[in-house]
PDB file of C-alpha atoms in Angstrom:
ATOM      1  CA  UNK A 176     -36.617  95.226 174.459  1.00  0.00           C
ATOM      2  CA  UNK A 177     -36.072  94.411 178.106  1.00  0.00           C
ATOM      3  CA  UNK A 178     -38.292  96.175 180.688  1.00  0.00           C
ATOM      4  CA  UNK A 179     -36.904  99.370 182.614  1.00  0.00           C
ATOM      5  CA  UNK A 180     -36.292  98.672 186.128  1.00  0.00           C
ATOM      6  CA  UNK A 181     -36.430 101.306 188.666  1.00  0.00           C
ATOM      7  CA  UNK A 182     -34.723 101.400 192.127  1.00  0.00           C
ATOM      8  CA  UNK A 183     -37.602 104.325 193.543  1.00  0.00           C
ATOM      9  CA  UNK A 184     -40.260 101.629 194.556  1.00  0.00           C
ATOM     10  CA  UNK A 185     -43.923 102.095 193.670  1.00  0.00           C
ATOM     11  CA  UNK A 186     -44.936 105.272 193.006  1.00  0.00           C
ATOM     12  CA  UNK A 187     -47.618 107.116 194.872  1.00  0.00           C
ATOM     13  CA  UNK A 188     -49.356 110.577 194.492  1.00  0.00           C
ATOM     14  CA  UNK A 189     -49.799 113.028 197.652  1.00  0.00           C
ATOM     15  CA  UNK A 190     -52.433 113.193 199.849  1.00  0.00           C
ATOM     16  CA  UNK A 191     -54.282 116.053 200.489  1.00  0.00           C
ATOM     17  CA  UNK A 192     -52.599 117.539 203.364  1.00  0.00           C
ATOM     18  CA  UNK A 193     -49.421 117.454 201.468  1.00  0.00           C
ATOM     19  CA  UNK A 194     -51.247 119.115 198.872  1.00  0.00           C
ATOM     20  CA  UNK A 195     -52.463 121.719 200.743  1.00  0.00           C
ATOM     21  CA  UNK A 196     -49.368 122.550 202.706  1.00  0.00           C
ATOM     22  CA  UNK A 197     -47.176 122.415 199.073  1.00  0.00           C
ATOM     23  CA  UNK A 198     -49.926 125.040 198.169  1.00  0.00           C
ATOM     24  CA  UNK A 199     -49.643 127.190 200.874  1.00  0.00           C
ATOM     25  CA  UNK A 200     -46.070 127.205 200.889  1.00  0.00           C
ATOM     26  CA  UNK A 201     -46.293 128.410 197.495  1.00  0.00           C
ATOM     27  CA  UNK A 202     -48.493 130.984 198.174  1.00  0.00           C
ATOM     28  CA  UNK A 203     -46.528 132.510 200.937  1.00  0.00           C
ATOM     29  CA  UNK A 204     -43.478 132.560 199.013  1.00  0.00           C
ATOM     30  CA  UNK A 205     -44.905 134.023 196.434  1.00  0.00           C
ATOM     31  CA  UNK A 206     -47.124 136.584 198.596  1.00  0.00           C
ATOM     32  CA  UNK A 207     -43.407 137.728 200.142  1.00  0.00           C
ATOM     33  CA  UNK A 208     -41.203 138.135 196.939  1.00  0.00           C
ATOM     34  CA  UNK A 209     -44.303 140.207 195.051  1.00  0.00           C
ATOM     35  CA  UNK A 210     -44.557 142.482 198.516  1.00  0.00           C
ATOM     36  CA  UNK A 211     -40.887 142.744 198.443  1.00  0.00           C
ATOM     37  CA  UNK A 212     -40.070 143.421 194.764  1.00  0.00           C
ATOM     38  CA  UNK A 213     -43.009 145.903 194.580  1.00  0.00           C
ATOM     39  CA  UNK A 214     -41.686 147.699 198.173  1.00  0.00           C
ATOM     40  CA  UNK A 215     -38.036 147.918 196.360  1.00  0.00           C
ATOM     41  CA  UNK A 216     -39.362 148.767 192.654  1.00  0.00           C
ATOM     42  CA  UNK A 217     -41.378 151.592 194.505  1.00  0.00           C
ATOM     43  CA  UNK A 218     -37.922 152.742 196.433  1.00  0.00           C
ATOM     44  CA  UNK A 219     -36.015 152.391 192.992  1.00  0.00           C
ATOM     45  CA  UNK A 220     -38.530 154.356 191.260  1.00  0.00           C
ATOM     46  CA  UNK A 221     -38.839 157.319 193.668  1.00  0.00           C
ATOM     47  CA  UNK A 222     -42.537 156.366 194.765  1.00  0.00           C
ATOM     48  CA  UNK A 223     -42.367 155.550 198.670  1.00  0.00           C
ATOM     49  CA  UNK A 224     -39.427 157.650 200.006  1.00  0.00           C
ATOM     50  CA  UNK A 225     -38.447 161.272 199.479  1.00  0.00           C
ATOM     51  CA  UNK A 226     -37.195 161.376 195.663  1.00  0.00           C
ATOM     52  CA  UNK A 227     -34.192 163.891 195.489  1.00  0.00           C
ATOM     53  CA  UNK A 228     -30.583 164.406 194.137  1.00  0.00           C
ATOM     54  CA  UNK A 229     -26.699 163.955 195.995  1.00  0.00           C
ATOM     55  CA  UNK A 230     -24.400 166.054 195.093  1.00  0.00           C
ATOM     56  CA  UNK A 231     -20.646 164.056 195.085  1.00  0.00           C
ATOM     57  CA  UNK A 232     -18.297 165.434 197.390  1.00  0.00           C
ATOM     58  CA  UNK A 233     -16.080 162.185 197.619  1.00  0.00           C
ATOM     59  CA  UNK A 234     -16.393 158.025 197.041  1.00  0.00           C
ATOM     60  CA  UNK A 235     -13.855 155.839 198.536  1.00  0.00           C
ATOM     61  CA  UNK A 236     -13.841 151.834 198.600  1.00  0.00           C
ATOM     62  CA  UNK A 237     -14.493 150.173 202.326  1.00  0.00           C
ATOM     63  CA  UNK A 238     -14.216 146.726 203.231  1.00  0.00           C
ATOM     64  CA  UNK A 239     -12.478 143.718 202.628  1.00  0.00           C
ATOM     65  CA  UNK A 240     -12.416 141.313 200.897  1.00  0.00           C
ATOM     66  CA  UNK A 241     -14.635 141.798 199.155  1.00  0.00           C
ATOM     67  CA  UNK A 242     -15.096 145.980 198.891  1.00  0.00           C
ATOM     68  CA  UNK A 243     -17.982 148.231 197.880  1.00  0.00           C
ATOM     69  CA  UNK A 244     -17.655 151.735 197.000  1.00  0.00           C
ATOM     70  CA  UNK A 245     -19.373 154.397 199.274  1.00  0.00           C
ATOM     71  CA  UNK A 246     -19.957 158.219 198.444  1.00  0.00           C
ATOM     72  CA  UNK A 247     -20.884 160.847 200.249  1.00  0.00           C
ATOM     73  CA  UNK A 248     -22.047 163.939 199.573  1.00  0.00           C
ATOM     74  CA  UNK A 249     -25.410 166.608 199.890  1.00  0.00           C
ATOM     75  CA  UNK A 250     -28.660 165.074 199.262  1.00  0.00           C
ATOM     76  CA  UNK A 251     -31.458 167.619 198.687  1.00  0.00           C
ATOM     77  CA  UNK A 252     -35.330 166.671 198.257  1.00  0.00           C
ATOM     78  CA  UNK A 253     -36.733 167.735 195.509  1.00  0.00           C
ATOM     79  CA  UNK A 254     -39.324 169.446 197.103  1.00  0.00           C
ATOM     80  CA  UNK A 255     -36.780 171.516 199.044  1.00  0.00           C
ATOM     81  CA  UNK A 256     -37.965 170.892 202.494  1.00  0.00           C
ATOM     82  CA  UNK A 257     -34.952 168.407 203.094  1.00  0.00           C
ATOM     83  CA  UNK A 258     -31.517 168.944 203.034  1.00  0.00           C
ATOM     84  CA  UNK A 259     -28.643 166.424 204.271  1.00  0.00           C
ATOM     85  CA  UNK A 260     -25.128 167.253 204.324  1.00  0.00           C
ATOM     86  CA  UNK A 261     -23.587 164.208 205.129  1.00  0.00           C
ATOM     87  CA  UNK A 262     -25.653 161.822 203.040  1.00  0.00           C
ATOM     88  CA  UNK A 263     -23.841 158.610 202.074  1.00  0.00           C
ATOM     89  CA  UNK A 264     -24.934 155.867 199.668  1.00  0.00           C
ATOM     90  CA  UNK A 265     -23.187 152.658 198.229  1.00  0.00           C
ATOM     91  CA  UNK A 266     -23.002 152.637 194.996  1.00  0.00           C
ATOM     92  CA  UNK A 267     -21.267 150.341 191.778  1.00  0.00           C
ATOM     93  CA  UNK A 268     -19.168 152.759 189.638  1.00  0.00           C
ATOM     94  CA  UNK A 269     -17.164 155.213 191.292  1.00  0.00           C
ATOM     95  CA  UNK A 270     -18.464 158.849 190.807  1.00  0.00           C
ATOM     96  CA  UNK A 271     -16.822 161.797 190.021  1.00  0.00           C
ATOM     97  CA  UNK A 272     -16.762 164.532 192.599  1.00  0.00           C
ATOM     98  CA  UNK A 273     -18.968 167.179 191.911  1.00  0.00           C
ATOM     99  CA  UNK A 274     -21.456 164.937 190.013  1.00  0.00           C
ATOM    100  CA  UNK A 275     -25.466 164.340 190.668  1.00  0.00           C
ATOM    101  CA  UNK A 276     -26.839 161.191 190.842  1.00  0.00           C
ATOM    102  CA  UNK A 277     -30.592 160.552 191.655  1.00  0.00           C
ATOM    103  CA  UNK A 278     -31.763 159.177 195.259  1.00  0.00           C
ATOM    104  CA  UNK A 279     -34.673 158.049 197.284  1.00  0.00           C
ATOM    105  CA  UNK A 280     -34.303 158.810 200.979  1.00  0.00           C
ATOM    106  CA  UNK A 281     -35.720 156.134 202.710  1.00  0.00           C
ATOM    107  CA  UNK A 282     -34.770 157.051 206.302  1.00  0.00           C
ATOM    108  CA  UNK A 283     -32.883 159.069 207.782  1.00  0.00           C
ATOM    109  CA  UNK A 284     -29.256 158.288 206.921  1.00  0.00           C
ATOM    110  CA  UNK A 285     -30.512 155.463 204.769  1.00  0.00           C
ATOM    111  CA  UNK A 286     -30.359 156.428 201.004  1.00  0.00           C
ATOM    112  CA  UNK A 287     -31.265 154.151 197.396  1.00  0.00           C
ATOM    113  CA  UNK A 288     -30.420 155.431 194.122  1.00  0.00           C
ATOM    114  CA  UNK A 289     -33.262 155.500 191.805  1.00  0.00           C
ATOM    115  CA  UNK A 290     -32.356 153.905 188.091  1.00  0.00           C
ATOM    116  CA  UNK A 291     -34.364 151.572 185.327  1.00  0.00           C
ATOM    117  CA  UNK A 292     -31.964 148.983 186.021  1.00  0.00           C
ATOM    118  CA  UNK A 293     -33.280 148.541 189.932  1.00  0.00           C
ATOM    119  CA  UNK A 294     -36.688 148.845 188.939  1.00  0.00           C
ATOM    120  CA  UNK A 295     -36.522 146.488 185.819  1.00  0.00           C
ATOM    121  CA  UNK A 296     -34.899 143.838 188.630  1.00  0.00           C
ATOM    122  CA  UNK A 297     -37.778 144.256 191.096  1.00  0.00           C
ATOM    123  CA  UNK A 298     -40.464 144.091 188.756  1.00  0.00           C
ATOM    124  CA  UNK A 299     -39.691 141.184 187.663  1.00  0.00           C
ATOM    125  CA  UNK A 300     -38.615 139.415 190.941  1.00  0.00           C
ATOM    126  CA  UNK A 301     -42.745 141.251 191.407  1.00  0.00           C
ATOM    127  CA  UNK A 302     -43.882 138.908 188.297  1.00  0.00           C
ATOM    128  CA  UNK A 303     -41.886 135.573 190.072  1.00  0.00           C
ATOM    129  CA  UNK A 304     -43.632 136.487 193.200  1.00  0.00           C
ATOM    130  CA  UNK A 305     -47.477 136.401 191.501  1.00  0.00           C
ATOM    131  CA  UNK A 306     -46.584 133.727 189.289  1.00  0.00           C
ATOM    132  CA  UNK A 307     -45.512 131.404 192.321  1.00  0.00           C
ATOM    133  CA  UNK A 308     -48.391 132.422 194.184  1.00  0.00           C
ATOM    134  CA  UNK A 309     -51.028 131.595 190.841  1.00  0.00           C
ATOM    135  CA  UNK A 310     -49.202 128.454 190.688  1.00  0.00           C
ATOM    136  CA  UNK A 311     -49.876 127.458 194.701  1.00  0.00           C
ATOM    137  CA  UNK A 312     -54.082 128.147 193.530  1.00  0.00           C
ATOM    138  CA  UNK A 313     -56.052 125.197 193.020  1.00  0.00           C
ATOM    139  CA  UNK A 314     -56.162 123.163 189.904  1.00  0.00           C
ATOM    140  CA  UNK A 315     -59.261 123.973 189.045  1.00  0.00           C
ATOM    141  CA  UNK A 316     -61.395 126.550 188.964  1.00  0.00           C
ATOM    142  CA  UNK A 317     -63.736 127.844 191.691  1.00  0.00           C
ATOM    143  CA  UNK A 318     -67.193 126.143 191.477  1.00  0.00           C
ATOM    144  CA  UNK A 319     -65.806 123.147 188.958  1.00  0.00           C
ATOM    145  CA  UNK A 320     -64.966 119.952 189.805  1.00  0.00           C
ATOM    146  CA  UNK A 321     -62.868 117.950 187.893  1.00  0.00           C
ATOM    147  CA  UNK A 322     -63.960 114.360 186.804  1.00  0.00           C
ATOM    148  CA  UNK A 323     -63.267 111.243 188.164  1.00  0.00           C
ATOM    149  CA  UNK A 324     -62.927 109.587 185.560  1.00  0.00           C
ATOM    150  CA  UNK A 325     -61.333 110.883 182.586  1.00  0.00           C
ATOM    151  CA  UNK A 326     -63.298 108.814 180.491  1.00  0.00           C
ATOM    152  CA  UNK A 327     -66.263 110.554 181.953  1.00  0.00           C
ATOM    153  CA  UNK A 328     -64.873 113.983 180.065  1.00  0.00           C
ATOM    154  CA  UNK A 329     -64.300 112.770 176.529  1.00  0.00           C
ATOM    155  CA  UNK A 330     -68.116 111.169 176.481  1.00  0.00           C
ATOM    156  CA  UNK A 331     -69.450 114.937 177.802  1.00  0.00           C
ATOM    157  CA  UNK A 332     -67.063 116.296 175.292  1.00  0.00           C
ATOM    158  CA  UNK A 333     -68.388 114.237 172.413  1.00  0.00           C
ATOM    159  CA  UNK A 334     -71.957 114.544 173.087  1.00  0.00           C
TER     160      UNK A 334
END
């Protein structure tokens, strides 16, 4: 069998620094999407803003070319100590006027509608977020060094 020849040139492992910065890269990336998805799961669950419910007094679609759907209607908390008349919200499926749909008032003016389906997407985008930033740790664990020699580790194995 003839030998495999490869066009890549000599391979060579990182150094350090490269190491370090490929870790911390890593970490920050996954630091951000875990703060994110848990800042949106907490919106899409009703935890952070004021939780309440929008009445439908009309959708229509805006845009082009590509259009979304927006509806408007009266969003009350559901403490009761906030009322908005003109709330709007974008939204997938068109709504019937008339009809209640759960929100989470995250402003004023600014509105997310709380549903499984958000919170299912943020949690896990959440779970990408720590798993990326696990991954960026080091390769071993804190106060063990690995061998140098991996010969070294199947004699301490052995004995």
């Amino acid at each position: 069998m003839a030998p495999v020849i490869s066009n890549r040139g000599p391979s060579r492992s990182a150094s350090p620094a490269q190491l370090l910065a490929f870790s911390a890269l890593f970490a920050l990336i996954g630091a951000g999407l875990a703060t994110f998805g848990l800042y949106q799961a907490g919106h899409a669950v009703g935890l952070l803003g004021e939780p309440g419910t929008l009445t439908v007094a009309s959708c229509a679609r805006v845009g082009q070319p590509k259009p979304e759907i927006r509806c408007t209607g009266t969003f009350r908390s559901d403490d009761g100590r906030s009322t908005d008349p003109a709330a709007h919200f974008t939204v997938n499926p068109f709504l019937a006027s008339g009809r209640t749909t759960r929100l989470d008032r995250v402003d004023a003016g600014s509105y997310v509608r709380i549903s499984p389906a958000r919170t299912e997407k943020y949690a896990a985008l959440t779970l990408f977020g720590m798993a990326l930033f696990v991954f960026a740790g080091p390769d071993s664990p804190p106060g063990r060094t690995p061998p140098a020699d991996p010969n070294s580790a199947r004699a301490s194995s052995a004995a």
